[in-house]
XYZ file of C-alpha atoms in Angstrom:
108
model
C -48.600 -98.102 7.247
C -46.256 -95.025 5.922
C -45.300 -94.777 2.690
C -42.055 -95.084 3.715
C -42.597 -98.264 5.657
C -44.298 -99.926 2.801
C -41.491 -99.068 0.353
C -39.080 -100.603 3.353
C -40.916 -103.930 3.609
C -38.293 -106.672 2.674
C -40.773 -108.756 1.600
C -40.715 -105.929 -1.734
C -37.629 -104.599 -1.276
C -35.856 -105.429 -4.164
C -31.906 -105.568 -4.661
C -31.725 -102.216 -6.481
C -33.962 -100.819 -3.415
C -31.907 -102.017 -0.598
C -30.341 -98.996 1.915
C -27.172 -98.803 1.625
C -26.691 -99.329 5.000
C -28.005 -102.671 4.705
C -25.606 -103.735 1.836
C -22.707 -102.097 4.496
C -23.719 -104.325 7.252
C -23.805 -107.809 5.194
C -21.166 -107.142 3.402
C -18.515 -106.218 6.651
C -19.943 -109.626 8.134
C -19.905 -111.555 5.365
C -16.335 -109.948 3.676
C -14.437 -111.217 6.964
C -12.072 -114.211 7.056
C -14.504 -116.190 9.121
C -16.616 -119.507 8.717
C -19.747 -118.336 7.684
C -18.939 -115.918 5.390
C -19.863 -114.971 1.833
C -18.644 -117.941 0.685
C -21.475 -119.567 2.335
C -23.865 -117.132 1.347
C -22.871 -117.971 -2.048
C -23.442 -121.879 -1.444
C -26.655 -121.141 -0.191
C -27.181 -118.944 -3.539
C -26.323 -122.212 -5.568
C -23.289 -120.155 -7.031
C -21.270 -122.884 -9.252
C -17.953 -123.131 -8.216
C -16.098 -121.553 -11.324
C -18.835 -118.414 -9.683
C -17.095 -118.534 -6.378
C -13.688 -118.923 -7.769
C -14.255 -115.701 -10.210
C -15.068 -114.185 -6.981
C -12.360 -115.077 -4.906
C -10.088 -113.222 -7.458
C -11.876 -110.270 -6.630
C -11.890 -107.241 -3.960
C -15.379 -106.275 -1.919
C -16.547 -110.282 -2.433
C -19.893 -109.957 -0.815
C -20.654 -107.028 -2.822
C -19.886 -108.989 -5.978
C -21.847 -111.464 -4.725
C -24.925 -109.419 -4.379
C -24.522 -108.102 -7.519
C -24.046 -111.620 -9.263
C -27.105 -113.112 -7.452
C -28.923 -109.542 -8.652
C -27.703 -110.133 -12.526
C -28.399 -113.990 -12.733
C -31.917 -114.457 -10.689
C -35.117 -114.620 -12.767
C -36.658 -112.096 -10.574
C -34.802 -109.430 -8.652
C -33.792 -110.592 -5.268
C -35.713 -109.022 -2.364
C -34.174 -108.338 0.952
C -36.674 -111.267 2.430
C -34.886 -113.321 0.313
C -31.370 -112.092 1.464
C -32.768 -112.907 5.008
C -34.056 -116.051 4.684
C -30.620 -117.218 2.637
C -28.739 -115.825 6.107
C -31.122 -117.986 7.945
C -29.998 -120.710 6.030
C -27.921 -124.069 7.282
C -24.627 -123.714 7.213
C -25.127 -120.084 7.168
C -27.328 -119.128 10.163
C -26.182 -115.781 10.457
C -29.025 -114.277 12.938
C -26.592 -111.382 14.060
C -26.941 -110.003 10.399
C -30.301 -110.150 10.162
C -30.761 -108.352 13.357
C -28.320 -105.514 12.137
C -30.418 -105.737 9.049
C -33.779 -105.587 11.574
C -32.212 -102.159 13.099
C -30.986 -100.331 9.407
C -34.469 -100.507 8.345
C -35.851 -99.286 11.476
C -33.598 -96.456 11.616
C -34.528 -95.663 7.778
C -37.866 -95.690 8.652
């Protein structure tokens, strides 16, 4: 494995790691007025509700969720476990995780 395939590998990928490309792609998904969007993401993050509603007050939502779930975790977030919160019930947002599939593999 490449150097740069090991420093890819979501499984140690953590938050402050993460292409930018990747951040793009979840957060145009996720910022759209849609069911399953980064409200849910944020759900599935066990964000509190006063969380969310700080949030909602905000511009680039996703983002600030990111960020929040980067500040407030005892460990840094990897992007495994940014995937496996999109797999997620009521999430489930495969379609992200394949764009997310595709940025690294460009990267790589």
């Amino acid at each position: 494995m490449s150097k740069v395939a090991t420093a890819l590998n979501p499984r140690i990928l953590v938050f402050k790691d993460w292409p930018q490309e990747v951040v793009n792609v979840v957060c145009k998904e996720l910022d759209k007025n849609t069911f399953r969007n980064w409200k849910e993401l944020a759900g599935v993050l066990h964000f509190t509700v006063d969380m969310v509603e700080t949030i909602e007050q905000k511009d680039n939502k996703t983002s600030q969720v990111l960020q929040s779930w980067n500040m407030t975790s005892l460990t840094p977030p990897t992007l495994e476990d940014l995937i496996n919160a999109l797999r997620k019930d009521p999430l489930e947002r495969r379609d992200i995780i394949r764009e997310i599939e595709q940025c690294l593999k460009q990267v790589e």
